[in-house]
XYZ file of C-alpha atoms in Angstrom:
214
model
C -0.051 0.165 -0.046
C 3.026 2.242 0.950
C 4.638 1.371 -2.567
C 1.542 1.999 -4.276
C 1.142 5.835 -2.977
C 5.020 6.516 -3.654
C 4.188 5.379 -7.065
C 1.087 7.405 -7.328
C 3.007 10.442 -5.909
C 5.676 10.128 -8.352
C 3.233 9.755 -11.293
C 1.351 12.902 -9.813
C 4.665 15.026 -9.445
C 5.599 13.581 -12.945
C 2.233 15.279 -14.430
C 2.818 18.405 -12.867
C 6.152 18.450 -13.964
C 5.094 18.144 -17.597
C 2.109 20.215 -17.215
C 4.440 23.038 -16.207
C 6.914 22.050 -18.845
C 3.956 22.584 -21.214
C 2.714 25.761 -20.209
C 6.160 27.230 -20.371
C 6.442 25.660 -23.634
C 3.067 27.456 -24.492
C 4.280 30.691 -23.283
C 7.279 30.737 -25.238
C 5.207 29.731 -28.296
C 2.935 32.729 -27.303
C 5.787 35.056 -26.883
C 7.447 34.459 -30.067
C 4.191 34.669 -31.790
C 3.578 38.051 -30.307
C 7.229 39.074 -31.335
C 6.446 37.807 -34.957
C 3.228 39.768 -35.335
C 4.660 42.724 -33.651
C 7.160 42.548 -36.313
C 4.778 41.972 -39.062
C 2.427 44.529 -37.764
C 5.548 47.157 -37.977
C 6.240 46.021 -41.228
C 2.573 46.527 -42.686
C 2.791 50.053 -40.925
C 6.054 50.913 -42.621
C 4.434 50.020 -45.934
C 1.540 52.021 -45.198
C 3.431 55.072 -44.292
C 5.663 54.500 -47.192
C 2.339 54.311 -49.485
C 0.820 57.294 -47.782
C 4.049 59.251 -48.447
C 4.126 58.433 -52.286
C 0.557 59.404 -52.498
C 0.996 62.481 -50.575
C 3.868 63.639 -52.944
C 1.697 62.613 -56.112
C -0.939 64.722 -54.953
C 1.274 67.707 -54.448
C 3.224 67.163 -57.734
C -0.326 66.808 -59.377
C -1.791 69.455 -57.479
C 0.875 72.008 -58.601
C 0.570 70.649 -62.317
C -3.440 71.445 -62.100
C -2.422 75.222 -60.777
C -0.130 75.719 -63.693
C -2.652 74.445 -66.105
C -5.131 76.691 -64.499
C -2.779 79.657 -64.745
C -2.126 79.050 -68.574
C -5.881 78.455 -69.171
C -6.632 82.111 -67.222
C -3.810 83.594 -69.324
C -5.225 82.473 -72.963
C -8.646 83.080 -71.646
C -7.941 86.550 -70.971
C -5.987 87.239 -74.203
C -9.140 85.443 -76.129
C -11.456 88.063 -74.293
C -9.361 91.157 -74.913
C -9.427 89.899 -78.622
C -12.968 89.674 -78.316
C -13.387 93.064 -76.908
C -11.436 94.828 -79.180
C -13.494 93.187 -82.181
C -16.562 94.431 -80.589
C -15.322 98.073 -79.548
C -14.588 98.355 -83.446
C -18.048 99.136 -83.880
C -17.737 102.901 -82.469
C -18.014 105.389 -83.347
C -21.247 105.080 -84.920
C -20.911 106.895 -88.244
C -24.397 106.418 -89.765
C -27.836 104.599 -89.479
C -26.084 101.797 -90.970
C -23.940 101.394 -88.061
C -26.880 102.024 -85.537
C -28.515 98.936 -86.688
C -25.438 96.912 -86.797
C -25.034 97.746 -83.173
C -28.451 97.374 -81.981
C -27.889 93.540 -83.333
C -25.082 93.114 -81.453
C -26.390 94.471 -78.330
C -29.430 91.998 -78.373
C -26.738 89.634 -77.297
C -26.567 89.954 -73.306
C -22.912 88.947 -73.020
C -21.729 91.277 -75.530
C -24.075 93.976 -73.998
C -22.130 93.328 -70.696
C -18.602 93.332 -72.442
C -19.345 96.675 -74.024
C -20.795 98.254 -71.029
C -17.923 97.259 -68.654
C -15.579 98.824 -71.361
C -17.582 102.117 -71.518
C -17.629 102.398 -67.582
C -13.834 102.696 -67.825
C -13.734 105.925 -69.667
C -13.752 107.739 -66.448
C -15.523 110.842 -65.121
C -16.020 112.109 -61.350
C -19.934 112.894 -62.103
C -22.903 111.336 -63.865
C -23.129 114.154 -66.654
C -19.116 113.879 -67.253
C -19.220 110.088 -67.708
C -22.563 110.148 -69.707
C -20.541 112.915 -72.050
C -17.639 110.784 -72.371
C -19.646 107.638 -73.443
C -21.439 109.589 -75.993
C -18.471 111.271 -77.654
C -16.957 107.636 -77.961
C -19.707 105.708 -79.112
C -21.298 108.148 -81.880
C -20.544 111.003 -84.169
C -22.470 114.337 -84.084
C -23.892 113.697 -87.707
C -25.695 110.430 -86.699
C -26.744 111.855 -83.216
C -28.318 114.912 -84.451
C -31.187 112.835 -86.243
C -32.223 111.344 -82.976
C -33.416 113.047 -79.608
C -34.436 111.049 -76.373
C -38.150 111.514 -76.775
C -38.392 111.578 -80.784
C -39.305 115.333 -80.368
C -39.335 117.616 -83.711
C -39.535 114.461 -86.248
C -36.818 112.941 -84.888
C -36.063 109.149 -84.238
C -36.225 108.086 -80.710
C -33.044 107.480 -78.648
C -34.816 105.843 -75.844
C -36.101 102.926 -77.982
C -32.480 101.838 -78.930
C -30.721 99.164 -76.988
C -27.881 101.821 -77.244
C -29.737 103.868 -74.542
C -29.972 101.016 -72.341
C -26.304 100.241 -72.783
C -25.402 104.041 -71.840
C -27.288 103.295 -68.526
C -25.771 100.341 -67.816
C -22.317 101.391 -68.645
C -22.831 104.493 -66.364
C -23.714 102.300 -63.043
C -21.013 100.155 -64.118
C -18.814 103.194 -62.914
C -17.527 102.915 -59.510
C -18.260 106.657 -58.832
C -21.751 106.460 -60.192
C -22.929 103.169 -59.494
C -25.908 104.713 -57.430
C -26.849 106.964 -60.246
C -31.108 106.599 -61.230
C -32.273 106.226 -64.915
C -33.437 109.648 -64.606
C -29.973 111.053 -63.495
C -28.173 109.412 -66.869
C -31.293 110.539 -69.039
C -30.734 114.250 -68.265
C -27.234 115.001 -69.488
C -27.941 111.925 -72.350
C -30.851 114.172 -73.467
C -29.028 117.290 -73.359
C -25.967 115.987 -75.602
C -28.293 114.735 -78.192
C -29.763 118.213 -78.447
C -26.572 119.926 -78.533
C -25.156 117.078 -81.246
C -26.350 119.758 -84.314
C -24.378 122.741 -82.748
C -21.456 120.585 -82.166
C -21.592 119.591 -85.757
C -21.653 122.913 -86.886
C -18.628 124.129 -84.722
C -16.616 120.864 -85.467
C -14.565 122.713 -88.072
C -13.448 125.295 -86.222
C -12.720 123.203 -82.678
C -12.851 119.503 -81.418
C -16.044 118.037 -80.640
C -15.101 117.739 -76.934
C -14.074 121.416 -76.892
C -17.487 122.419 -78.176
C -19.525 120.921 -75.814
C -17.484 122.559 -72.810
């Protein structure tokens, strides 16, 4: 009985030792696996960082390329717009009724109306009267202007029915100094300028148009 107990005790001790060794081996394997996993994880992170860096550089380079393309586009577009403006503005000054008809056709296009109005607004002037006179002098000669009055008085043609009249009002309002002007404010000097067209034509042989109207 005693020997059996010793044998059982040795067997139990042996099992405990084996279990302890197994646990140690499992722990070693687990630690090794953790280290390998950690190493692999670091490698993956490193690769991701590399890809991210490459993508960032690519986006930056692509962004700069796009900016260069857009700059060139704006330069080309500006040149084309300048050429278009110059072409449109060549219709002035109006010299006869045929020119009036051509101008009216051009002004039916809202975009061209805006382009011309913007250009005319740059003629300058400190007051509504001054800028209105400058615009009128630049767009129509006295020979043609004398055929019109604002309301069509004395058998003349009505200037107010022309898109040209709307153009002048728009141009005056696009000038920073006269942007708050009412239609009445603009029509008054415009009307006066038309009334004096015949007088300026008569005087044009002895002095410039702008001096005759001062």
